[in-house]
Amino acid sequence: MSRPSRREMRELAEDREKCAVRSDAAAVDGDRAANNPNNSPTHRAQAKAAAGFARQHAQEYREEAEALRDGRIPGEDW
């Protein structure tokens, strides 16, 4: 498999940033459900966990975007 061009890497970085924004929105939605007293304790706990995962994913997407903008393939330097 050939290495992506710089243009392709920039496009991938932009896509990862969009994914991060969606994950941030999912985290906010999870926080909203976790703090809603009308939801059951189980639902609230699950929503809190989901919000945490969404935040983690957003951070990972941003790290991938940064690597791509720097001309690196995410994970290749691990």
Coordinates of N, CA, C and O in Angstrom, one line a residue:
M1 N 0.8 -1.2 0.0 CA 0.0 0.0 0.0 C 0.9 1.2 0.0 O 1.8 1.3 0.8
S2 N 0.6 2.2 -0.9 CA 1.4 3.4 -0.9 C 1.0 4.4 0.1 O -0.1 4.4 0.6
R3 N 1.9 5.2 0.5 CA 1.7 6.3 1.5 C 0.8 7.3 0.9 O 0.9 7.7 -0.3
P4 N -0.2 7.8 1.7 CA -1.0 8.9 1.2 C -0.3 10.2 0.9 O 0.8 10.5 1.5
S5 N -0.8 10.9 -0.1 CA -0.1 12.2 -0.4 C -0.4 13.2 0.7 O -1.3 13.0 1.5
R6 N 0.3 14.3 0.7 CA 0.1 15.4 1.7 C -1.4 15.9 1.6 O -2.0 16.1 2.6
R7 N -1.9 16.0 0.4 CA -3.3 16.5 0.2 C -4.2 15.5 0.8 O -5.1 15.9 1.5
E8 N -4.0 14.2 0.6 CA -4.9 13.2 1.2 C -4.8 13.2 2.7 O -5.8 13.0 3.4
M9 N -3.6 13.4 3.2 CA -3.4 13.5 4.6 C -4.1 14.7 5.2 O -4.7 14.6 6.3
R10 N -4.1 15.8 4.6 CA -4.8 17.0 5.0 C -6.3 16.7 5.0 O -7.0 17.1 6.0
E11 N -6.8 16.0 4.0 CA -8.2 15.7 3.9 C -8.6 14.7 5.0 O -9.7 14.9 5.7
L12 N -7.7 13.8 5.3 CA -8.0 12.8 6.4 C -8.0 13.6 7.8 O -8.8 13.3 8.6
A13 N -7.1 14.5 7.9 CA -7.0 15.3 9.2 C -8.3 16.1 9.3 O -8.9 16.1 10.4
E14 N -8.8 16.7 8.3 CA -10.1 17.4 8.3 C -11.2 16.5 8.7 O -12.1 16.8 9.5
D15 N -11.2 15.3 8.2 CA -12.3 14.3 8.5 C -12.2 13.9 10.0 O -13.2 13.8 10.7
R16 N -10.9 13.7 10.5 CA -10.8 13.4 11.9 C -11.3 14.5 12.8 O -11.8 14.3 13.9
E17 N -11.0 15.8 12.4 CA -11.5 16.9 13.2 C -13.1 16.9 13.2 O -13.7 17.2 14.3
K18 N -13.7 16.6 12.1 CA -15.2 16.5 12.1 C -15.6 15.4 13.0 O -16.7 15.5 13.7
C19 N -14.9 14.2 13.0 CA -15.3 13.1 13.9 C -15.1 13.6 15.4 O -16.0 13.2 16.2
A20 N -14.1 14.4 15.7 CA -13.9 14.8 17.0 C -15.1 15.7 17.5 O -15.6 15.6 18.6
V21 N -15.6 16.6 16.6 CA -16.7 17.5 16.9 C -17.9 16.6 17.2 O -18.7 16.9 18.1
R22 N -18.2 15.6 16.3 CA -19.3 14.7 16.6 C -19.2 14.0 17.9 O -20.2 13.8 18.7
S23 N -18.0 13.6 18.3 CA -17.8 12.9 19.5 C -18.0 13.8 20.7 O -18.6 13.5 21.7
D24 N -17.6 15.1 20.5 CA -17.8 16.1 21.6 C -19.3 16.3 21.8 O -19.8 16.4 22.9
A25 N -20.1 16.3 20.7 CA -21.5 16.5 20.8 C -22.1 15.3 21.5 O -23.1 15.4 22.3
A26 N -21.6 14.1 21.2 CA -22.1 12.9 21.8 C -21.8 12.9 23.3 O -22.7 12.5 24.2
A27 N -20.7 13.5 23.7 CA -20.3 13.6 25.1 C -21.3 14.5 25.8 O -21.8 14.2 27.0
V28 N -21.6 15.6 25.2 CA -22.6 16.6 25.8 C -23.9 15.9 26.0 O -24.6 16.1 27.0
D29 N -24.3 15.2 25.0 CA -25.6 14.5 25.0 C -25.6 13.5 26.2 O -26.6 13.4 26.9
G30 N -24.5 12.8 26.3 CA -24.4 11.8 27.4 C -24.4 12.5 28.7 O -25.1 12.0 29.7
D31 N -23.8 13.6 28.9 CA -23.8 14.4 30.1 C -25.2 14.8 30.4 O -25.7 14.7 31.6
R32 N -26.0 15.2 29.4 CA -27.3 15.7 29.6 C -28.2 14.5 30.1 O -29.0 14.7 31.1
A33 N -28.0 13.3 29.5 CA -28.8 12.2 30.0 C -28.4 11.7 31.4 O -29.2 11.3 32.2
A34 N -27.1 11.8 31.7 CA -26.5 11.4 33.0 C -27.0 12.3 34.1 O -27.2 11.9 35.2
N35 N -27.3 13.6 33.8 CA -27.8 14.5 34.8 C -29.3 14.7 34.8 O -29.8 15.5 35.6
N36 N -30.0 13.9 34.0 CA -31.4 14.1 34.0 C -32.1 13.2 35.1 O -32.0 12.0 35.0
P37 N -32.6 13.8 36.1 CA -33.2 13.1 37.2 C -34.4 12.2 36.8 O -34.8 11.3 37.5
N38 N -35.0 12.4 35.6 CA -36.1 11.6 35.1 C -35.6 10.3 34.6 O -36.4 9.4 34.4
N39 N -34.3 10.1 34.3 CA -33.8 8.8 33.9 C -33.5 7.9 35.1 O -33.2 8.4 36.2
S40 N -33.5 6.6 34.8 CA -33.3 5.7 35.9 C -31.8 5.8 36.3 O -30.9 6.2 35.5
P41 N -31.4 5.3 37.5 CA -30.0 5.3 37.9 C -29.2 4.5 36.9 O -28.0 4.9 36.6
T42 N -29.7 3.4 36.4 CA -28.9 2.6 35.4 C -28.7 3.4 34.1 O -27.6 3.4 33.6
H43 N -29.7 4.0 33.6 CA -29.6 4.8 32.4 C -28.6 6.0 32.6 O -27.8 6.3 31.8
R44 N -28.7 6.6 33.8 CA -27.8 7.7 34.1 C -26.3 7.2 34.1 O -25.4 7.9 33.6
A45 N -26.1 6.1 34.8 CA -24.7 5.5 34.8 C -24.2 5.2 33.5 O -23.0 5.4 33.2
Q46 N -25.0 4.6 32.7 CA -24.6 4.2 31.3 C -24.3 5.5 30.5 O -23.3 5.5 29.7
A47 N -25.1 6.5 30.6 CA -24.9 7.8 29.9 C -23.6 8.4 30.3 O -22.9 9.0 29.5
K48 N -23.3 8.4 31.6 CA -22.1 8.9 32.1 C -20.9 8.2 31.5 O -19.9 8.8 31.1
A49 N -21.0 6.9 31.5 CA -19.9 6.1 30.9 C -19.7 6.4 29.4 O -18.6 6.6 28.9
A50 N -20.8 6.5 28.7 CA -20.8 6.8 27.3 C -20.2 8.1 27.0 O -19.4 8.3 26.1
A51 N -20.5 9.1 27.8 CA -19.9 10.5 27.7 C -18.4 10.4 27.8 O -17.7 11.1 27.1
G52 N -18.0 9.6 28.8 CA -16.5 9.5 28.9 C -15.8 8.9 27.7 O -14.8 9.3 27.3
F53 N -16.4 7.8 27.2 CA -15.9 7.2 26.0 C -15.9 8.2 24.8 O -14.9 8.2 24.0
A54 N -17.0 9.0 24.7 CA -17.0 9.9 23.6 C -15.9 11.0 23.7 O -15.3 11.3 22.7
R55 N -15.7 11.4 24.9 CA -14.6 12.4 25.1 C -13.2 11.8 24.8 O -12.4 12.4 24.2
Q56 N -13.0 10.5 25.1 CA -11.8 9.8 24.8 C -11.6 9.7 23.3 O -10.6 10.0 22.8
H57 N -12.7 9.4 22.6 CA -12.6 9.3 21.2 C -12.3 10.6 20.5 O -11.5 10.7 19.6
A58 N -12.9 11.7 21.0 CA -12.7 13.0 20.5 C -11.2 13.3 20.6 O -10.6 13.8 19.7
Q59 N -10.6 13.0 21.8 CA -9.2 13.3 21.9 C -8.3 12.5 21.0 O -7.4 13.0 20.4
E60 N -8.7 11.2 20.8 CA -8.0 10.3 19.9 C -8.1 10.8 18.4 O -7.1 10.8 17.7
Y61 N -9.3 11.3 18.0 CA -9.4 11.8 16.7 C -8.5 13.1 16.5 O -7.9 13.3 15.5
R62 N -8.5 13.9 17.5 CA -7.6 15.1 17.4 C -6.2 14.8 17.3 O -5.4 15.4 16.6
E63 N -5.8 13.8 18.1 CA -4.4 13.3 18.0 C -4.0 12.8 16.6 O -3.0 13.0 16.1
E64 N -5.0 12.0 16.0 CA -4.8 11.5 14.7 C -4.7 12.7 13.7 O -3.8 12.6 12.8
A65 N -5.6 13.7 13.9 CA -5.5 14.8 12.9 C -4.2 15.5 13.0 O -3.6 15.9 12.0
E66 N -3.7 15.7 14.2 CA -2.4 16.4 14.4 C -1.3 15.6 13.7 O -0.5 16.2 13.0
A67 N -1.3 14.3 13.9 CA -0.3 13.5 13.3 C -0.3 13.6 11.8 O 0.7 13.8 11.1
L68 N -1.5 13.5 11.2 CA -1.7 13.7 9.8 C -1.2 15.0 9.3 O -0.6 15.1 8.2
R69 N -1.6 16.1 10.0 CA -1.1 17.4 9.6 C 0.4 17.5 9.6 O 1.0 18.3 8.9
D70 N 1.0 16.8 10.5 CA 2.5 16.8 10.7 C 3.2 15.9 9.7 O 4.4 15.7 9.7
G71 N 2.3 15.2 8.8 CA 2.9 14.3 7.8 C 3.2 12.9 8.3 O 3.9 12.1 7.7
R72 N 2.6 12.5 9.5 CA 2.8 11.2 10.0 C 1.5 10.4 9.9 O 0.4 11.0 9.9
I73 N 1.7 9.1 9.8 CA 0.5 8.2 9.8 C 0.2 7.9 11.2 O 1.1 7.4 12.0
P74 N -1.0 8.1 11.7 CA -1.3 7.8 13.1 C -1.0 6.4 13.5 O -1.3 5.4 12.8
G75 N -0.2 6.3 14.6 CA 0.2 4.9 15.1 C 1.5 4.4 14.5 O 2.0 3.5 15.0
E76 N 2.0 5.1 13.5 CA 3.3 4.5 12.9 C 4.5 4.7 13.8 O 5.4 4.0 13.7
D77 N 4.4 5.6 14.7 CA 5.5 5.9 15.6 C 5.4 5.2 17.0 O 6.1 5.5 17.9
W78 N 4.4 4.3 17.1 CA 4.3 3.6 18.3 C 5.2 2.4 18.4 O 5.7 1.7 17.7

